[in-house]
Coordinates of C-alpha atoms in Angstrom, one line a residue:
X175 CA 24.2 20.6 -33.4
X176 CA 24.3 20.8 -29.4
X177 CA 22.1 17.4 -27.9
X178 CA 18.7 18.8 -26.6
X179 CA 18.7 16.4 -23.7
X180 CA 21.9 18.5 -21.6
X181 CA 20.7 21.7 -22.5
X182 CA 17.5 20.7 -21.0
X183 CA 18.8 19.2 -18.6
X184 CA 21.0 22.5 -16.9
X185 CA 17.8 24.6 -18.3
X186 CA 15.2 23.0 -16.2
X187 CA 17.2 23.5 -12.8
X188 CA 16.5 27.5 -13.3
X189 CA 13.4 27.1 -15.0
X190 CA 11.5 26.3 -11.3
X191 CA 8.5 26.2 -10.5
X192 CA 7.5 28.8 -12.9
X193 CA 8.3 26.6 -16.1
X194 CA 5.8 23.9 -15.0
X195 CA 2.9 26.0 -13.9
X196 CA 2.9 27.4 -17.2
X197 CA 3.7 23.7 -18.7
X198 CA 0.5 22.4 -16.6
X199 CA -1.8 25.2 -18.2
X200 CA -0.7 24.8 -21.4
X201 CA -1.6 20.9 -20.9
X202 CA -5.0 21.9 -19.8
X203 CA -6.0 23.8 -22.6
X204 CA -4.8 21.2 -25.3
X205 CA -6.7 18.2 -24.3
X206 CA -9.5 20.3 -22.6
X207 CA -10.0 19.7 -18.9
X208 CA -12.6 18.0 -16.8
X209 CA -15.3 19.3 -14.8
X210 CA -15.0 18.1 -11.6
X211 CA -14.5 19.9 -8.5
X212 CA -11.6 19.0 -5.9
X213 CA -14.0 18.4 -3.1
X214 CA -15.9 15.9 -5.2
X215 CA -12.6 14.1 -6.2
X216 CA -11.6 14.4 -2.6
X217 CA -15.0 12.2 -1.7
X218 CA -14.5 9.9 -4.5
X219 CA -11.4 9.0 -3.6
X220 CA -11.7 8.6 -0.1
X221 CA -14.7 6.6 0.0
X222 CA -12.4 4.1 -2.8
X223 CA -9.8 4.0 0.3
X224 CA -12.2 3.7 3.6
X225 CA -14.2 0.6 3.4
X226 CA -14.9 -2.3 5.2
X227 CA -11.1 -2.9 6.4
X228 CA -11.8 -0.1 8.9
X229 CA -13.3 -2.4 10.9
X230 CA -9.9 -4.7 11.1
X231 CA -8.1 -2.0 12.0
X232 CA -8.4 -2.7 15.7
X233 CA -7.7 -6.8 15.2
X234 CA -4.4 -5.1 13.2
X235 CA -3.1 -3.2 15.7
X236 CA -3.3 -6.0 18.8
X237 CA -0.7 -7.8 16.6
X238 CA 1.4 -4.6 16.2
X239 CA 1.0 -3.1 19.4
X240 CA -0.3 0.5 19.6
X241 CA 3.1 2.4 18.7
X242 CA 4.1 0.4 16.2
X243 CA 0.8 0.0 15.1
X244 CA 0.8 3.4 14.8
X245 CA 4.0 3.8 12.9
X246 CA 2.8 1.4 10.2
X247 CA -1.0 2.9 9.5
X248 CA 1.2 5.9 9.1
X249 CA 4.0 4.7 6.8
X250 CA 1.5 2.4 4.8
X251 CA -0.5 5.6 4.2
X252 CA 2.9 7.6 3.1
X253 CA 3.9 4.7 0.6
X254 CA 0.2 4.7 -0.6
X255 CA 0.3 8.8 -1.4
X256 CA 3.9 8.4 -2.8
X257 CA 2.7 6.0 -5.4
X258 CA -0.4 8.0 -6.1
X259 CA 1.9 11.5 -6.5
X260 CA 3.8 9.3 -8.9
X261 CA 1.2 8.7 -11.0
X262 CA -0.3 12.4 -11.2
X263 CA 3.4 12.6 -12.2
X264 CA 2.9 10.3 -15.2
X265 CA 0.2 12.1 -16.3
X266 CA 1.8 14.8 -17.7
X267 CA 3.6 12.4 -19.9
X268 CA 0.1 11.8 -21.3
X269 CA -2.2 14.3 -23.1
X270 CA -4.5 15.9 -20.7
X271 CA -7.9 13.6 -19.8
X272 CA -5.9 10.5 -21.4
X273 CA -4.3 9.2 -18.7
X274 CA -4.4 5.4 -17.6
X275 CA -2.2 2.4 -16.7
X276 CA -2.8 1.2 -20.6
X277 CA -1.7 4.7 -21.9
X278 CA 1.2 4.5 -20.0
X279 CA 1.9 1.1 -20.0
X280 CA 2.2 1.1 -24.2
X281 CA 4.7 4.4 -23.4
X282 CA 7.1 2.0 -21.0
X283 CA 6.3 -1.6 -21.4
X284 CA 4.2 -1.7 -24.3
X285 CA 3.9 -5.8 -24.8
X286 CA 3.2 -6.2 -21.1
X287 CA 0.5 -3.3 -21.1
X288 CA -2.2 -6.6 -21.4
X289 CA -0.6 -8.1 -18.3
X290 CA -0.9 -4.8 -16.0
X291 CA -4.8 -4.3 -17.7
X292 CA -5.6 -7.9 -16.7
X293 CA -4.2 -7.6 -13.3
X294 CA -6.0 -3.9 -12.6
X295 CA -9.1 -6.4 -14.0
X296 CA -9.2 -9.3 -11.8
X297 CA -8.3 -7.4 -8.7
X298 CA -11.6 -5.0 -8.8
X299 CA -13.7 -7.5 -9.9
X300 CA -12.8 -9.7 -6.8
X301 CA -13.0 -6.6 -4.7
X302 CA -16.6 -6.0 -6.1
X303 CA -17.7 -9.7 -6.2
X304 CA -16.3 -9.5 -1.7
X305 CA -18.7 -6.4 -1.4
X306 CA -21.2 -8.7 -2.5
X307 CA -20.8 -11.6 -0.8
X308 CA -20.2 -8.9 2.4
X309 CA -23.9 -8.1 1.8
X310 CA -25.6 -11.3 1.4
X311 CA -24.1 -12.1 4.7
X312 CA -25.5 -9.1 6.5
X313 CA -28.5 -8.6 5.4
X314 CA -30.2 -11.3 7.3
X315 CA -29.2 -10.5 10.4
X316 CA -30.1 -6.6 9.6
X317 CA -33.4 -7.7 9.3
X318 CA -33.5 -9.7 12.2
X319 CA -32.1 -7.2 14.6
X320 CA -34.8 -4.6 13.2
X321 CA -37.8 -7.4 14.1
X322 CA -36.9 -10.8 15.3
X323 CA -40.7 -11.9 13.2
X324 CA -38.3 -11.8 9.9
X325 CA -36.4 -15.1 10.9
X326 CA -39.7 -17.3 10.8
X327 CA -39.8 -15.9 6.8
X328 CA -37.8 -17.4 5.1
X329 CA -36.7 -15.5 1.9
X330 CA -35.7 -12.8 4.3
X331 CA -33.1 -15.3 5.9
X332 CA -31.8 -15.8 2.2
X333 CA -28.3 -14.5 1.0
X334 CA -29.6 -14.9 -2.8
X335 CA -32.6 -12.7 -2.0
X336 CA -30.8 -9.7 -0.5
X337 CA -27.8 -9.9 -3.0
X338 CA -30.3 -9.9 -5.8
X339 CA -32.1 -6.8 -4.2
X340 CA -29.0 -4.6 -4.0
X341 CA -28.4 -5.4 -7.4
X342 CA -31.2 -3.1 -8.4
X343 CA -29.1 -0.3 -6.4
X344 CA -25.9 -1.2 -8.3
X345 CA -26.9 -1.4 -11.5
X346 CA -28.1 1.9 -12.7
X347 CA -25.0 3.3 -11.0
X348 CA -22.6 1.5 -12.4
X349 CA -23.7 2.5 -15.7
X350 CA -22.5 6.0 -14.8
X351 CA -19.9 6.7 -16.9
X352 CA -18.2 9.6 -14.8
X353 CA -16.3 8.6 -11.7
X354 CA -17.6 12.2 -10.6
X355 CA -21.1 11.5 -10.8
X356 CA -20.6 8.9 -8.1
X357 CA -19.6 11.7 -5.5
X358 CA -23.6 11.8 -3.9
X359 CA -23.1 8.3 -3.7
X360 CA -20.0 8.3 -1.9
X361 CA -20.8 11.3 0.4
X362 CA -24.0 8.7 1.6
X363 CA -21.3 6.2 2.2
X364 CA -19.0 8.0 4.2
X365 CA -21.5 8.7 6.2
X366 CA -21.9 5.4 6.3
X367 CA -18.7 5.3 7.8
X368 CA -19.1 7.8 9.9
X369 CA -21.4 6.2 11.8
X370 CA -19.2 3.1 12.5
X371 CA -16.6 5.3 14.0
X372 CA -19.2 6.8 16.1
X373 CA -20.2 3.3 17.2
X374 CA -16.7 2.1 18.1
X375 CA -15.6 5.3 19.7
X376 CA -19.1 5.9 21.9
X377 CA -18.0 2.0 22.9
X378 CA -14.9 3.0 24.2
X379 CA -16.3 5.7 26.3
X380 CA -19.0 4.4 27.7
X381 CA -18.1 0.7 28.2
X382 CA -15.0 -0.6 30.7
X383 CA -11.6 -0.8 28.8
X384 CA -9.3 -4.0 28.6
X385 CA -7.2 -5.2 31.3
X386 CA -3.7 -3.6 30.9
X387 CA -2.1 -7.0 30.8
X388 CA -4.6 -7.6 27.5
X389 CA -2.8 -4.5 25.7
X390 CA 0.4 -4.2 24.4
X391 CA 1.9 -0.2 24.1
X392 CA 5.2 -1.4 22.8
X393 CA 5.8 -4.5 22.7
X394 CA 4.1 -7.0 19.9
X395 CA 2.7 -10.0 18.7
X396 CA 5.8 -11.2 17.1
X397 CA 7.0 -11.2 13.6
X398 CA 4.9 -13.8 12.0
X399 CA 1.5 -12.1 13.9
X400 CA 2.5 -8.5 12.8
X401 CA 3.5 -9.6 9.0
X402 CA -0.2 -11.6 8.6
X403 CA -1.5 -8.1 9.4
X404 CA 0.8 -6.1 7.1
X405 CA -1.2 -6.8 4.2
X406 CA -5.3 -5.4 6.2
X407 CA -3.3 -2.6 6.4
X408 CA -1.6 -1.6 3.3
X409 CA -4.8 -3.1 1.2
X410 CA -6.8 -0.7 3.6
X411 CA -5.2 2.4 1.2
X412 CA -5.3 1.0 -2.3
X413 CA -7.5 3.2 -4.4
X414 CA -4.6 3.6 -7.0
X415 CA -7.3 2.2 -9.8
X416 CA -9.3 4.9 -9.9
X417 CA -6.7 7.8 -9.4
X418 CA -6.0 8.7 -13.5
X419 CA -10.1 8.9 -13.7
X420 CA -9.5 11.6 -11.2
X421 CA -6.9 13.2 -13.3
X422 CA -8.8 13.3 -16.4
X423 CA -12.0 14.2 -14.9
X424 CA -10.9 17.4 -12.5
X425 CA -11.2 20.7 -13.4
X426 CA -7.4 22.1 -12.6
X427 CA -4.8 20.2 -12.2
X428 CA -2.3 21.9 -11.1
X429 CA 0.1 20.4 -9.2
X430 CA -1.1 22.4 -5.9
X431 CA -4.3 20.8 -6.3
X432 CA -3.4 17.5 -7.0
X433 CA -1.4 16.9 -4.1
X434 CA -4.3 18.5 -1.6
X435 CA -6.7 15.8 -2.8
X436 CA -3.8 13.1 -2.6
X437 CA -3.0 14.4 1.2
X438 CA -6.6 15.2 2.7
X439 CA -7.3 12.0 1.4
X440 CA -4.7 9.9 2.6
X441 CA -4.8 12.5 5.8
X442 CA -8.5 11.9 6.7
X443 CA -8.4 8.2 6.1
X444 CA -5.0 7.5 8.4
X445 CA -7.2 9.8 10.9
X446 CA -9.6 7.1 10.5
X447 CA -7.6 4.2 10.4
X448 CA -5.7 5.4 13.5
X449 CA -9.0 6.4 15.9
X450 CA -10.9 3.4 15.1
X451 CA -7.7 0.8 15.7
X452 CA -6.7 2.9 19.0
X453 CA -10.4 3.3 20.5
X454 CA -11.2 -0.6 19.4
X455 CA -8.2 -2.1 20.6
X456 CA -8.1 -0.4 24.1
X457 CA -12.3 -1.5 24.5
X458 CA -11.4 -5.1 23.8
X459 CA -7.5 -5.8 23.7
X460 CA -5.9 -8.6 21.9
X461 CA -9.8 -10.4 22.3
X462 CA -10.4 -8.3 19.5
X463 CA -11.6 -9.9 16.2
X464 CA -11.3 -8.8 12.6
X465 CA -14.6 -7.1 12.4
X466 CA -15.4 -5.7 15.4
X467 CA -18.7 -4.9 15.3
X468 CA -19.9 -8.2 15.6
X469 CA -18.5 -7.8 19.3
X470 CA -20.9 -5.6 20.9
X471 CA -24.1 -6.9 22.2
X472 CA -27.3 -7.1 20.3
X473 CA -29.2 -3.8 19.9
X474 CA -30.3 -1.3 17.6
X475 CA -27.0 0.7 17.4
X476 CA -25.4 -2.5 16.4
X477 CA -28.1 -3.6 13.8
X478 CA -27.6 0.1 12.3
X479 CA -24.0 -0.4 12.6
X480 CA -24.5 -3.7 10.3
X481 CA -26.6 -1.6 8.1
X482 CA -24.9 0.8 7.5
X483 CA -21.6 -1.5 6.2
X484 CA -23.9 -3.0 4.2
X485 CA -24.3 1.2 2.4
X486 CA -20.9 1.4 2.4
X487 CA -19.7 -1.4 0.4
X488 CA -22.7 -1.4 -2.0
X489 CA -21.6 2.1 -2.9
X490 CA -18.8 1.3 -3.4
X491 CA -18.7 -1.5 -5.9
X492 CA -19.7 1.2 -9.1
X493 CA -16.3 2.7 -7.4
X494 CA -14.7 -1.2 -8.4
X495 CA -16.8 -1.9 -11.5
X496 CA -15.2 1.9 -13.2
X497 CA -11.8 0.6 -13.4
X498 CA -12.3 -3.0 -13.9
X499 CA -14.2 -1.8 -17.3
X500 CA -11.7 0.2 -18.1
X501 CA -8.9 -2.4 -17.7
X502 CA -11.2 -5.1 -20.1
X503 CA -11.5 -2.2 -22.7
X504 CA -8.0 -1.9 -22.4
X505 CA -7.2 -5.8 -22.9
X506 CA -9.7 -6.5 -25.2
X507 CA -8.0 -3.6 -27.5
X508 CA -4.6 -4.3 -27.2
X509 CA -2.3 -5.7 -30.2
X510 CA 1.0 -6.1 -29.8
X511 CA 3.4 -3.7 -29.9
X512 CA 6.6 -2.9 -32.7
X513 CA 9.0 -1.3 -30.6
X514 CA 12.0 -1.6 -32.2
X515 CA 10.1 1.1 -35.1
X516 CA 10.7 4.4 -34.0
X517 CA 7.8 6.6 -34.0
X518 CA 7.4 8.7 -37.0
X519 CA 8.4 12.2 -36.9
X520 CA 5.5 14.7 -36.5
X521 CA 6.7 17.8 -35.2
X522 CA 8.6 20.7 -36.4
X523 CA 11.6 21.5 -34.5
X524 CA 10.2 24.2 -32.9
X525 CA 7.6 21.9 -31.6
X526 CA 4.6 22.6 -33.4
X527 CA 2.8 20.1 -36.0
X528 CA 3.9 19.9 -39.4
X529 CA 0.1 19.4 -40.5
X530 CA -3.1 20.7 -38.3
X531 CA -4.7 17.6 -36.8
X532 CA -7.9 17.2 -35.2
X533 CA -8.4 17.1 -31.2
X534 CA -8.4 14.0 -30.0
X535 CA -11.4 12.7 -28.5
X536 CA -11.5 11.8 -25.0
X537 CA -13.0 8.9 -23.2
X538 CA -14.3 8.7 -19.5
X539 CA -11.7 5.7 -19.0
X540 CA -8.5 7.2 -20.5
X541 CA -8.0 5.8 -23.8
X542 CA -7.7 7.9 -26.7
X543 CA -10.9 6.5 -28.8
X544 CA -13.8 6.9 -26.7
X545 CA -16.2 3.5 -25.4
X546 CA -19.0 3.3 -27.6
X547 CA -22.7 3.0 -25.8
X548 CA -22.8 -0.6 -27.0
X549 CA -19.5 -1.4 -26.0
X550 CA -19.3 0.3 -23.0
X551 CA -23.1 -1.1 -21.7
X552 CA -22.0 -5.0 -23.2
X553 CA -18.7 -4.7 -21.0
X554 CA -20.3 -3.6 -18.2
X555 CA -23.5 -6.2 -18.1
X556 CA -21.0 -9.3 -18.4
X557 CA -19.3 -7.7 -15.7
X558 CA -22.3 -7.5 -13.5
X559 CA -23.5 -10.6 -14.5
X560 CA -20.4 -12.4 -13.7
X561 CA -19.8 -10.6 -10.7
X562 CA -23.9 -11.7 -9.5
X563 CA -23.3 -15.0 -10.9
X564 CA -20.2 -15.3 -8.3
X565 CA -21.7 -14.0 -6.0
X566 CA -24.4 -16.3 -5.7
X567 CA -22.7 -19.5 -6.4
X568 CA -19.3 -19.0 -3.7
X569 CA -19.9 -18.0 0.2
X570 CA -16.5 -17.1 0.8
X571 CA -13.7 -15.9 -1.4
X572 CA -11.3 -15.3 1.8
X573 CA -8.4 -16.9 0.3
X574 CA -8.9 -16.2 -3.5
X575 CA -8.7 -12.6 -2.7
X576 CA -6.0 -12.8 -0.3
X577 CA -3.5 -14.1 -3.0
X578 CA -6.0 -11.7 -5.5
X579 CA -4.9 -8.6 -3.1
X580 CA -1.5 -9.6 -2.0
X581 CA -0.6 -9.4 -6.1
X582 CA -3.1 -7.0 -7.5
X583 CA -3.2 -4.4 -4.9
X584 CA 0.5 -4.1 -4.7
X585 CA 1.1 -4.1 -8.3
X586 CA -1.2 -1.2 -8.6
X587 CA -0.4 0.9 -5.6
X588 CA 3.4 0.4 -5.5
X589 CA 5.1 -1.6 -8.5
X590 CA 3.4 0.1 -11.5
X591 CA 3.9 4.1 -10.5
X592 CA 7.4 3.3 -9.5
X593 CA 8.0 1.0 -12.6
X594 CA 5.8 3.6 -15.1
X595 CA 7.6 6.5 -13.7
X596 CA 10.9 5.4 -13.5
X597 CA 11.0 4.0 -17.1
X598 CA 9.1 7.1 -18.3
X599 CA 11.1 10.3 -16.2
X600 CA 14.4 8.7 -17.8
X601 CA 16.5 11.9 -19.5
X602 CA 17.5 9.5 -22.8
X603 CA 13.4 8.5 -23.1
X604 CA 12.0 10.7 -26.0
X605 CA 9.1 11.3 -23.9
X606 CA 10.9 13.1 -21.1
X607 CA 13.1 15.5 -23.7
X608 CA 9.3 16.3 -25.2
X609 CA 8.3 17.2 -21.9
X610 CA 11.4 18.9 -20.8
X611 CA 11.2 20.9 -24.4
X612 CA 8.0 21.8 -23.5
X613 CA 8.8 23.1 -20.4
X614 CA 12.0 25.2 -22.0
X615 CA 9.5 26.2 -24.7
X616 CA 6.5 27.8 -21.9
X617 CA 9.6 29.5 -20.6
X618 CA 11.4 31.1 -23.6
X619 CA 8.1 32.1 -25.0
X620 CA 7.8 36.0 -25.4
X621 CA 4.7 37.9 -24.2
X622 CA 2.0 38.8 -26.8
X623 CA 3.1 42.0 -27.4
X624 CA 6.6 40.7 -28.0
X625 CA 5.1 38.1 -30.6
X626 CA 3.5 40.4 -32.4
X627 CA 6.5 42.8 -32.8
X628 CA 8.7 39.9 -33.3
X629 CA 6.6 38.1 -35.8
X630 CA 8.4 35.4 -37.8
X631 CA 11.8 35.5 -35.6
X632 CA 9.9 34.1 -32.7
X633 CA 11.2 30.4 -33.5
X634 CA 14.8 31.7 -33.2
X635 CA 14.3 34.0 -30.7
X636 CA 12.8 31.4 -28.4
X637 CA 16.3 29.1 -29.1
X638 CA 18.6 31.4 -28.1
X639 CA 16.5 32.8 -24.8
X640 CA 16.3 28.8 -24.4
X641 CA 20.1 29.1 -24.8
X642 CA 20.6 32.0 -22.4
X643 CA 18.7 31.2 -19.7
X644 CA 20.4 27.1 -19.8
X645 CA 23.3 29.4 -19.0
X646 CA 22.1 31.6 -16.5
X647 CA 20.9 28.9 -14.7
X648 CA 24.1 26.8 -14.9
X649 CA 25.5 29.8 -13.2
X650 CA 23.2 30.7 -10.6
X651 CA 23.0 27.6 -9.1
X652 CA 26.5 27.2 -7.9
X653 CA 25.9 30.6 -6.0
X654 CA 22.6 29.8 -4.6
X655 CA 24.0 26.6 -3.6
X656 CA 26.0 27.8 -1.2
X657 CA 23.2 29.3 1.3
X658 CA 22.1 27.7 4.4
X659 CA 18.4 28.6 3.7
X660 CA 18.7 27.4 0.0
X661 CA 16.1 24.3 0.9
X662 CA 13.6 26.8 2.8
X663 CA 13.3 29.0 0.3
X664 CA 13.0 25.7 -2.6
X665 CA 10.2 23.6 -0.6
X666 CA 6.9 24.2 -2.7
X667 CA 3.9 22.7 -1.0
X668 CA 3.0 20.9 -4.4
X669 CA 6.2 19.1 -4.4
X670 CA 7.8 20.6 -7.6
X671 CA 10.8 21.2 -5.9
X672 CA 12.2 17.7 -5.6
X673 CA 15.3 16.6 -7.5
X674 CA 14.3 14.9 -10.9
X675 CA 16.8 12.3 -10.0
X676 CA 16.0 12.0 -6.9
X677 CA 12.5 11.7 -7.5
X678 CA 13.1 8.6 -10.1
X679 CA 15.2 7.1 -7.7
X680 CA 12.5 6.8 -5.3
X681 CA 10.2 5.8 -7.8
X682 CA 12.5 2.5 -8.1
X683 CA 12.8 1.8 -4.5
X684 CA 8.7 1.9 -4.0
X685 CA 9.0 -0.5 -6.7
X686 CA 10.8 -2.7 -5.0
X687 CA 9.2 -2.4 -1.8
X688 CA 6.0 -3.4 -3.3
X689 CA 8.0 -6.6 -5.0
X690 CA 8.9 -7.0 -1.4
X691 CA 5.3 -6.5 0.3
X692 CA 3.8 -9.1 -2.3
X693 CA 6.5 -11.7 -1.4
X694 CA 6.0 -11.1 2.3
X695 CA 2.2 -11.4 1.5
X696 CA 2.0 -14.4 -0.9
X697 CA 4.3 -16.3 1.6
X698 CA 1.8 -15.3 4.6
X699 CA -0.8 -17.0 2.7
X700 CA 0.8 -20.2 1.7
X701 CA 2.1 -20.4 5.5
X702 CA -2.0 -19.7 6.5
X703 CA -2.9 -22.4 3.7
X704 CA -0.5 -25.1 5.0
X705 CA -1.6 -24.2 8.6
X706 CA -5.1 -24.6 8.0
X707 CA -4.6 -28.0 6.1

């Protein structure tokens, strides 16, 4: 009996394109799509990237200098939609609506799944407990800028009070268990956003620039200046937690539309990142500080300005408190994992179940059992509560959540799609010869009116066309080869063009850049520790 795995292999080269769009249809209607638009995935996902950071951007790029500055917001945002493209790449692996880093992580690493859960966990929960803290500290002087009477109450001058209010806002929404019913939310807080990069850029405009010899165009701060703000930028992209929510809860998923929310959201926020740290740095030069709003001068547009980080961050901690659950659920479920057992044979061999089963049931998170009410409103209360409770008690978590960022953020936007992927796309793994018989099975399957002539012989018949068009291909592609406009006439927008090989091996290097970036990151921050000390 020929081995599958190199008849798939030569098969899938002249299968294209076509062999995965049917593939990716066929996934939808097995585990039932979502309901959400693209547009509203596109908003939920940006407003996870663009938050407060935009502010730093400008303090970022006096220690870069404005073309390498440049140069990094851009390459920072390209690793950033590499890794996410990698994981919409996982996904298939996973039946549709059930993806997540614990349904992957029992496919690759099964006994480490808990560590990668508990990571994904402490890293949004520090994120959300900041937004809080971000708010308590603003509030008061919101309040005072709106009427300078407030400062002689004094409850209104109280952190506590004002990060007890907003609670009232975050609760009820995150208790929403769609990451799609968040996307009114969001659209408030990227207006939100939009304001501040009104703010800075009406700044730059109206008020005298730096002096030239306070600006640096190519030349730089130096290499320890420029890697202590390598870490504001990449952070400034990480919204890998919420990405397989995305997956499970969008209508189509082709791979077309995948990539044009990964690249308008990625696009628009390097738009962002780029205006706001070019306009900022040129108003103030290397004077700037790492939130440069608190530079203007006292006045209303300022005091809005405040207000309206104070929208954006308390929208987006329901964005933060969705994954974290998720990544408890995950924890608090798993059991360790008998590897060396192979898994028990369910399938015929032309692919179909031996016995009908049930469709799986889906939850919002991912998981293939769905969160009960009382388990899903238990996990989240203790995680408000302990978020509040933090909140109240600790004024600044500046260097918790640098180490908390430098190791969380990296393992999630870089180290785990390259990791998952790589260990997943191998051609010996029995999840990639499912996949790739999948794909040879959409191919080789006959029309309807073919079926129903055919009738029983449709098994065989769908071998040997298998067979056949294995060979076709193997013979095609040395001719095609040879042509100058071979690559033109390959490229695909949605990226299914790129070289399964080639694709894994890239997989492995983000990997290791993000090993890399955490290094550079954690060493930052014991160098910042011992200098402050």
């Amino acid at each position: 009996m020929p081995n599958y795995s190199t008849i798939s292999e030569e098969g899938s080269s002249s299968a294209g394109g076509m062999t995965r769009q049917k593939r990716v249809r066929g996934r939808q209607k097995e585990g039932g799509g979502g309901q959400a638009t693209m547009i509203s995935s596109v908003i939920n996902l940006l407003n996870t990237i663009i938050g407060a950071g935009t502010l730093a951007m400008p303090s970022a790029m006096s220690h870069f200098g404005m073309v390498i500055g440049v140069i990094v917001i851009l390459w920072s945002g390209f690793t950033s939609a590499f890794g996410l493209y990698l994981q919409s790449r996982c996904a298939r692996y996973i039946d549709r609506g059930s993806s997540s880093f614990f349904a992957l992580s029992q496919m690759t690493y099964p006994n480490a799944a808990v560590i990668f859960d508990a990571a994904i966990a402490i890293k949004c929960f520090g994120v959300a407990v900041s937004y809080m803290i971000i708010i308590g500290d603003l509030m008061p002087g919101v309040v005072e800028g709106f009427d300078s009477r407030a400062a002689d109450i004094p409850f209104l001058m109280d952190r506590n009070f004002w990060i007890t209010v907003f609670m009232l806002v975050i609760i009820p929404l995150s208790f929403l268990r769609r990451l799609d019913s968040l996307k009114y939310t969001s659209i408030v807080a990227l207006v939100a956003i939009g304001y501040l990069i009104v703010l800075v850029v009406y700044h730059f405009a109206a008020d005298p620039l730096a002096p030239r010899d306070k600006i640096r165009f190519i030349s730089w701060g130096g290499p320890v200046e420029a890697l202590a703000s390598l870490p504001v930028v990449i952070f400034a992209y990480t919204c890998h937690q919420n990405m397989f929510s995305i997956l499970n809860e969008i209508a189509n998923n082709s791979p077309g539309n995948i990539m044009g929310v990964i690249s308008t959201s990625i696009g628009s926020a390097a738009s962002v990142y780029i205006l706001v740290a070019i306009t900022g740095y040129l108003t103030f030069g290397n004077d700037v500080i790492g939130n440069i709003v608190s530079m203007y001068p006292a006045s209303i547009a300022s005091t809005i300005a405040k207000a309206a980080i104070v929208v954006l961050v308390t929208f987006s901690i329901p964005l933060q408190v969705h994954p974290c659950r998720a990544s408890v659920d995950a924890v608090l479920k798993w059991r360790p994992k008998d590897v060396s057992r192979p898994p028990a044979r369910t399938n015929s061999p032309g692919g179909r179940p031996l016995l009908p089963t049930p469709a799986p049931s889906r939850s919002d998170h991912g998981s293939t059992a769905p969160m009960s009410d009382l388990r899903f409103a238990v996990l989240t209360t203790i995680i408000l509560v302990l978020g509040y409770t933090v909140a109240l008690t600790i004024s600044s978590l500046e260097r918790v959540l640098a180490y908390v960022g430098a190791t969380g953020s990296t393992s999630i936007s870089f180290i785990l799609p390259g990791l998952f992927y790589y260990k997943v796309s191998d051609p010996n793994s029995i999840h990639h010869q499912r996949l790739t018989k999948e794909d040879d099975d959409a191919l080789s399957a006959p029309s309807s009116e073919d079926e129903q002539a055919d009738g029983n012989d449709g098994l065989l018949g769908r071998s040997v066309d298998s067979i056949h068009s294995a060979a076709s291909g193997s013979s095609t592609k040395s001719k095609n080869s040879k042509s100058p406009w071979r690559w033109r006439r390959k490229f695909r927008w949605d990226m299914e063009h790129l070289d399964h090989e080639f694709l894994r091996g890239a997989a492995l290097a983000l990997a290791i850049y993000g090993l890399c970036v955490m290094c550079v990151c954690l060493v930052m921050n014991l160098v910042g520790t011992v200098t402050t000390h």
